[in-house]
mmCIF file of N, CA and C in Angstrom:
data_model
loop_
_atom_site.group_PDB
_atom_site.id
_atom_site.type_symbol
_atom_site.label_atom_id
_atom_site.label_comp_id
_atom_site.label_asym_id
_atom_site.label_seq_id
_atom_site.Cartn_x
_atom_site.Cartn_y
_atom_site.Cartn_z
ATOM 1 N N MET A 20 -67.907 79.204 87.116
ATOM 2 C CA MET A 20 -69.010 78.303 87.311
ATOM 3 C C MET A 20 -68.689 77.400 88.498
ATOM 4 N N ARG A 21 -69.651 77.219 89.364
ATOM 5 C CA ARG A 21 -69.442 76.470 90.595
ATOM 6 C C ARG A 21 -69.045 75.014 90.343
ATOM 7 N N ALA A 22 -69.637 74.385 89.354
ATOM 8 C CA ALA A 22 -69.323 72.986 89.071
ATOM 9 C C ALA A 22 -67.860 72.813 88.689
ATOM 10 N N ILE A 23 -67.338 73.717 87.885
ATOM 11 C CA ILE A 23 -65.928 73.652 87.496
ATOM 12 C C ILE A 23 -65.042 73.845 88.719
ATOM 13 N N TYR A 24 -65.415 74.773 89.591
ATOM 14 C CA TYR A 24 -64.668 74.995 90.825
ATOM 15 C C TYR A 24 -64.609 73.714 91.646
ATOM 16 N N LEU A 25 -65.737 73.057 91.817
ATOM 17 C CA LEU A 25 -65.768 71.839 92.621
ATOM 18 C C LEU A 25 -64.946 70.722 91.995
ATOM 19 N N MET A 26 -65.046 70.572 90.699
ATOM 20 C CA MET A 26 -64.350 69.476 90.033
ATOM 21 C C MET A 26 -62.846 69.712 89.931
ATOM 22 N N GLN A 27 -62.425 70.944 89.658
ATOM 23 C CA GLN A 27 -61.010 71.223 89.431
ATOM 24 C C GLN A 27 -60.310 71.763 90.667
ATOM 25 N N THR A 28 -60.768 72.867 91.184
ATOM 26 C CA THR A 28 -60.088 73.518 92.297
ATOM 27 C C THR A 28 -60.113 72.660 93.550
ATOM 28 N N MET A 29 -61.241 72.024 93.820
ATOM 29 C CA MET A 29 -61.341 71.180 95.009
ATOM 30 C C MET A 29 -60.966 69.734 94.703
ATOM 31 N N ALA A 30 -60.508 69.481 93.477
ATOM 32 C CA ALA A 30 -59.996 68.167 93.063
ATOM 33 C C ALA A 30 -60.993 67.037 93.295
ATOM 34 N N LEU A 31 -62.252 67.273 92.953
ATOM 35 C CA LEU A 31 -63.256 66.231 93.114
ATOM 36 C C LEU A 31 -63.451 65.409 91.847
ATOM 37 N N GLY A 32 -62.772 65.776 90.784
ATOM 38 C CA GLY A 32 -62.918 65.066 89.523
ATOM 39 C C GLY A 32 -62.658 63.573 89.624
ATOM 40 N N ASP A 33 -61.734 63.179 90.493
ATOM 41 C CA ASP A 33 -61.438 61.763 90.676
ATOM 42 C C ASP A 33 -62.411 61.088 91.634
ATOM 43 N N GLU A 34 -63.199 61.875 92.339
ATOM 44 C CA GLU A 34 -64.080 61.349 93.376
ATOM 45 C C GLU A 34 -65.510 61.111 92.904
ATOM 46 N N VAL A 35 -65.930 61.790 91.855
ATOM 47 C CA VAL A 35 -67.325 61.707 91.416
ATOM 48 C C VAL A 35 -67.398 61.308 89.946
ATOM 49 N N ASP A 36 -68.536 60.768 89.566
ATOM 50 C CA ASP A 36 -68.740 60.355 88.177
ATOM 51 C C ASP A 36 -69.113 61.515 87.276
ATOM 52 N N GLY A 37 -69.615 62.591 87.850
ATOM 53 C CA GLY A 37 -69.985 63.732 87.030
ATOM 54 C C GLY A 37 -70.965 64.645 87.717
ATOM 55 N N ILE A 38 -71.372 65.649 86.980
ATOM 56 C CA ILE A 38 -72.299 66.652 87.485
ATOM 57 C C ILE A 38 -73.421 66.796 86.470
ATOM 58 N N VAL A 39 -74.636 66.945 86.964
ATOM 59 C CA VAL A 39 -75.785 67.177 86.093
ATOM 60 C C VAL A 39 -76.104 68.662 86.127
ATOM 61 N N TYR A 40 -76.161 69.262 84.954
ATOM 62 C CA TYR A 40 -76.474 70.684 84.840
ATOM 63 C C TYR A 40 -77.965 70.862 84.609
ATOM 64 N N SER A 41 -78.562 71.801 85.316
ATOM 65 C CA SER A 41 -79.999 72.032 85.187
ATOM 66 C C SER A 41 -80.378 72.419 83.761
ATOM 67 N N ALA A 42 -79.511 73.128 83.063
ATOM 68 C CA ALA A 42 -79.816 73.515 81.682
ATOM 69 C C ALA A 42 -79.986 72.283 80.795
ATOM 70 N N LYS A 43 -79.166 71.272 81.014
ATOM 71 C CA LYS A 43 -79.280 70.040 80.234
ATOM 72 C C LYS A 43 -80.487 69.220 80.674
ATOM 73 N N ALA A 44 -80.762 69.234 81.975
ATOM 74 C CA ALA A 44 -81.888 68.465 82.510
ATOM 75 C C ALA A 44 -83.230 69.087 82.138
ATOM 76 N N GLY A 45 -83.235 70.383 81.888
ATOM 77 C CA GLY A 45 -84.480 71.071 81.571
ATOM 78 C C GLY A 45 -85.300 71.427 82.788
ATOM 79 N N CYS A 46 -84.712 71.253 83.966
ATOM 80 C CA CYS A 46 -85.362 71.609 85.228
ATOM 81 C C CYS A 46 -84.279 71.711 86.296
ATOM 82 N N ARG A 47 -84.670 72.200 87.460
ATOM 83 C CA ARG A 47 -83.701 72.406 88.538
ATOM 84 C C ARG A 47 -84.102 71.625 89.778
ATOM 85 N N LYS A 48 -83.120 71.402 90.639
ATOM 86 C CA LYS A 48 -83.431 70.872 91.957
ATOM 87 C C LYS A 48 -84.307 71.918 92.649
ATOM 88 N N PRO A 49 -85.260 71.581 93.422
ATOM 89 C CA PRO A 49 -85.610 70.259 93.946
ATOM 90 C C PRO A 49 -86.703 69.518 93.180
ATOM 91 N N LYS A 50 -86.945 69.850 91.937
ATOM 92 C CA LYS A 50 -88.000 69.169 91.174
ATOM 93 C C LYS A 50 -87.662 67.685 91.005
ATOM 94 N N PRO A 51 -88.642 66.810 91.210
ATOM 95 C CA PRO A 51 -88.404 65.370 91.048
ATOM 96 C C PRO A 51 -87.863 65.014 89.667
ATOM 97 N N GLU A 52 -88.259 65.766 88.649
ATOM 98 C CA GLU A 52 -87.796 65.492 87.291
ATOM 99 C C GLU A 52 -86.281 65.619 87.163
ATOM 100 N N PHE A 53 -85.694 66.501 87.949
ATOM 101 C CA PHE A 53 -84.240 66.667 87.917
ATOM 102 C C PHE A 53 -83.554 65.374 88.344
ATOM 103 N N PHE A 54 -84.041 64.781 89.425
ATOM 104 C CA PHE A 54 -83.415 63.570 89.955
ATOM 105 C C PHE A 54 -83.649 62.376 89.032
ATOM 106 N N ALA A 55 -84.822 62.311 88.414
ATOM 107 C CA ALA A 55 -85.099 61.245 87.448
ATOM 108 C C ALA A 55 -84.185 61.384 86.227
ATOM 109 N N PHE A 56 -84.000 62.615 85.744
ATOM 110 C CA PHE A 56 -83.103 62.854 84.611
ATOM 111 C C PHE A 56 -81.680 62.425 84.959
ATOM 112 N N ALA A 57 -81.208 62.812 86.128
ATOM 113 C CA ALA A 57 -79.837 62.483 86.532
ATOM 114 C C ALA A 57 -79.629 60.976 86.608
ATOM 115 N N ALA A 58 -80.600 60.256 87.145
ATOM 116 C CA ALA A 58 -80.479 58.799 87.229
ATOM 117 C C ALA A 58 -80.378 58.195 85.827
ATOM 118 N N ARG A 59 -81.198 58.684 84.913
ATOM 119 C CA ARG A 59 -81.120 58.197 83.522
ATOM 120 C C ARG A 59 -79.777 58.565 82.892
ATOM 121 N N GLU A 60 -79.337 59.779 83.136
ATOM 122 C CA GLU A 60 -78.079 60.276 82.552
ATOM 123 C C GLU A 60 -76.891 59.396 82.953
ATOM 124 N N PHE A 61 -76.882 58.961 84.208
ATOM 125 C CA PHE A 61 -75.779 58.132 84.704
ATOM 126 C C PHE A 61 -76.050 56.639 84.558
ATOM 127 N N GLY A 62 -77.269 56.283 84.159
ATOM 128 C CA GLY A 62 -77.604 54.875 84.006
ATOM 129 C C GLY A 62 -77.587 54.131 85.323
ATOM 130 N N ARG A 63 -78.028 54.796 86.367
ATOM 131 C CA ARG A 63 -78.003 54.224 87.718
ATOM 132 C C ARG A 63 -79.391 54.228 88.342
ATOM 133 N N GLN A 64 -79.575 53.340 89.299
ATOM 134 C CA GLN A 64 -80.790 53.345 90.102
ATOM 135 C C GLN A 64 -80.665 54.453 91.139
ATOM 136 N N PRO A 65 -81.779 55.045 91.561
ATOM 137 C CA PRO A 65 -81.705 56.147 92.528
ATOM 138 C C PRO A 65 -80.906 55.812 93.793
ATOM 139 N N GLY A 66 -81.045 54.603 94.311
ATOM 140 C CA GLY A 66 -80.338 54.228 95.532
ATOM 141 C C GLY A 66 -78.830 54.158 95.386
ATOM 142 N N GLU A 67 -78.345 54.199 94.158
ATOM 143 C CA GLU A 67 -76.906 54.179 93.895
ATOM 144 C C GLU A 67 -76.313 55.581 93.810
ATOM 145 N N LEU A 68 -77.164 56.587 93.873
ATOM 146 C CA LEU A 68 -76.722 57.964 93.650
ATOM 147 C C LEU A 68 -76.673 58.754 94.946
ATOM 148 N N LEU A 69 -75.754 59.699 94.984
ATOM 149 C CA LEU A 69 -75.551 60.536 96.165
ATOM 150 C C LEU A 69 -75.596 62.001 95.766
ATOM 151 N N LEU A 70 -76.369 62.770 96.504
ATOM 152 C CA LEU A 70 -76.372 64.222 96.350
ATOM 153 C C LEU A 70 -75.747 64.820 97.598
ATOM 154 N N VAL A 71 -74.753 65.666 97.411
ATOM 155 C CA VAL A 71 -74.189 66.475 98.494
ATOM 156 C C VAL A 71 -74.557 67.906 98.144
ATOM 157 N N ASP A 72 -75.298 68.554 99.031
ATOM 158 C CA ASP A 72 -75.852 69.867 98.708
ATOM 159 C C ASP A 72 -75.956 70.689 99.985
ATOM 160 N N ASP A 73 -75.943 71.999 99.819
ATOM 161 C CA ASP A 73 -76.039 72.879 100.986
ATOM 162 C C ASP A 73 -77.450 73.410 101.219
ATOM 163 N N THR A 74 -78.428 72.913 100.455
ATOM 164 C CA THR A 74 -79.796 73.396 100.562
ATOM 165 C C THR A 74 -80.717 72.261 101.007
ATOM 166 N N LEU A 75 -81.359 72.438 102.152
ATOM 167 C CA LEU A 75 -82.187 71.370 102.709
ATOM 168 C C LEU A 75 -83.333 70.927 101.802
ATOM 169 N N PRO A 76 -84.044 71.827 101.109
ATOM 170 C CA PRO A 76 -85.094 71.333 100.206
ATOM 171 C C PRO A 76 -84.550 70.395 99.122
ATOM 172 N N ASN A 77 -83.326 70.631 98.663
ATOM 173 C CA ASN A 77 -82.717 69.738 97.674
ATOM 174 C C ASN A 77 -82.398 68.379 98.287
ATOM 175 N N ILE A 78 -81.936 68.383 99.524
ATOM 176 C CA ILE A 78 -81.646 67.133 100.236
ATOM 177 C C ILE A 78 -82.922 66.325 100.405
ATOM 178 N N GLU A 79 -83.979 66.986 100.853
ATOM 179 C CA GLU A 79 -85.258 66.300 101.061
ATOM 180 C C GLU A 79 -85.800 65.741 99.751
ATOM 181 N N ALA A 80 -85.688 66.505 98.674
ATOM 182 C CA ALA A 80 -86.177 66.043 97.369
ATOM 183 C C ALA A 80 -85.377 64.840 96.878
ATOM 184 N N ALA A 81 -84.069 64.875 97.063
ATOM 185 C CA ALA A 81 -83.229 63.745 96.649
ATOM 186 C C ALA A 81 -83.615 62.486 97.414
ATOM 187 N N ARG A 82 -83.795 62.612 98.702
ATOM 188 C CA ARG A 82 -84.188 61.450 99.512
ATOM 189 C C ARG A 82 -85.559 60.940 99.094
ATOM 190 N N SER A 83 -86.475 61.843 98.791
ATOM 191 C CA SER A 83 -87.805 61.436 98.319
ATOM 192 C C SER A 83 -87.718 60.684 96.998
ATOM 193 N N ALA A 84 -86.706 61.009 96.200
ATOM 194 C CA ALA A 84 -86.494 60.335 94.912
ATOM 195 C C ALA A 84 -85.725 59.024 95.073
ATOM 196 N N GLY A 85 -85.367 58.675 96.308
ATOM 197 C CA GLY A 85 -84.667 57.422 96.566
ATOM 198 C C GLY A 85 -83.160 57.521 96.603
ATOM 199 N N TRP A 86 -82.646 58.733 96.496
ATOM 200 C CA TRP A 86 -81.204 58.945 96.523
ATOM 201 C C TRP A 86 -80.682 58.957 97.957
ATOM 202 N N LYS A 87 -79.373 58.736 98.090
ATOM 203 C CA LYS A 87 -78.661 59.066 99.323
ATOM 204 C C LYS A 87 -78.385 60.562 99.246
ATOM 205 N N ALA A 88 -78.439 61.238 100.362
ATOM 206 C CA ALA A 88 -78.212 62.686 100.335
ATOM 207 C C ALA A 88 -77.567 63.133 101.635
ATOM 208 N N VAL A 89 -76.623 64.047 101.510
ATOM 209 C CA VAL A 89 -75.901 64.595 102.657
ATOM 210 C C VAL A 89 -75.979 66.110 102.590
ATOM 211 N N HIS A 90 -76.397 66.696 103.701
ATOM 212 C CA HIS A 90 -76.420 68.159 103.785
ATOM 213 C C HIS A 90 -75.010 68.629 104.114
ATOM 214 N N TRP A 91 -74.466 69.488 103.267
ATOM 215 C CA TRP A 91 -73.108 70.006 103.452
ATOM 216 C C TRP A 91 -73.188 71.448 103.900
ATOM 217 N N ASP A 92 -72.612 71.725 105.060
ATOM 218 C CA ASP A 92 -72.635 73.097 105.590
ATOM 219 C C ASP A 92 -71.299 73.809 105.398
ATOM 220 N N GLY A 93 -70.371 73.170 104.708
ATOM 221 C CA GLY A 93 -69.092 73.792 104.412
ATOM 222 C C GLY A 93 -68.019 73.572 105.457
ATOM 223 N N THR A 94 -68.360 72.934 106.566
ATOM 224 C CA THR A 94 -67.366 72.745 107.619
ATOM 225 C C THR A 94 -66.528 71.483 107.427
ATOM 226 N N GLU A 95 -67.034 70.535 106.687
ATOM 227 C CA GLU A 95 -66.320 69.280 106.476
ATOM 228 C C GLU A 95 -65.852 69.206 105.021
ATOM 229 N N ARG A 96 -64.683 68.619 104.811
ATOM 230 C CA ARG A 96 -64.164 68.486 103.448
ATOM 231 C C ARG A 96 -65.105 67.607 102.625
ATOM 232 N N LEU A 97 -65.367 68.035 101.401
ATOM 233 C CA LEU A 97 -66.238 67.249 100.527
ATOM 234 C C LEU A 97 -65.673 65.861 100.269
ATOM 235 N N SER A 98 -64.369 65.750 100.125
ATOM 236 C CA SER A 98 -63.775 64.433 99.876
ATOM 237 C C SER A 98 -64.023 63.494 101.053
ATOM 238 N N THR A 99 -64.018 64.008 102.269
ATOM 239 C CA THR A 99 -64.308 63.191 103.449
ATOM 240 C C THR A 99 -65.745 62.703 103.417
ATOM 241 N N ILE A 100 -66.660 63.591 103.080
ATOM 242 C CA ILE A 100 -68.074 63.215 102.984
ATOM 243 C C ILE A 100 -68.260 62.139 101.924
ATOM 244 N N LEU A 101 -67.630 62.313 100.782
ATOM 245 C CA LEU A 101 -67.775 61.338 99.701
ATOM 246 C C LEU A 101 -67.245 59.973 100.106
ATOM 247 N N HIS A 102 -66.075 59.939 100.702
ATOM 248 C CA HIS A 102 -65.496 58.656 101.119
ATOM 249 C C HIS A 102 -66.369 57.968 102.160
ATOM 250 N N ARG A 103 -66.873 58.715 103.109
ATOM 251 C CA ARG A 103 -67.728 58.146 104.151
ATOM 252 C C ARG A 103 -69.052 57.658 103.557
ATOM 253 N N SER A 104 -69.590 58.389 102.625
ATOM 254 C CA SER A 104 -70.913 58.085 102.086
ATOM 255 C C SER A 104 -70.925 56.897 101.141
ATOM 256 N N VAL A 105 -69.822 56.615 100.495
ATOM 257 C CA VAL A 105 -69.791 55.492 99.557
ATOM 258 C C VAL A 105 -69.163 54.245 100.160
ATOM 259 N N SER A 106 -68.697 54.332 101.370
ATOM 260 C CA SER A 106 -68.079 53.167 102.029
ATOM 261 C C SER A 106 -69.124 52.217 102.553
#
């Protein structure tokens, strides 16, 4: 599963608060309901949340929902993006 790979193999577990699974949310990105569910799940306002994703429609949807969003093309380390984005 990709989420486990990101959290364990790429050692992002210490960098992020968690991952929202579409099965639990009952919908998938880029649906606005996904982003609303995630904000409720983490108890955060949309402007406090960051999506790093490799799909532009997901980035656009996150920004429309008030989130910070970074398009990741795989060339930059995710930990670098996270540190830069939350600073």
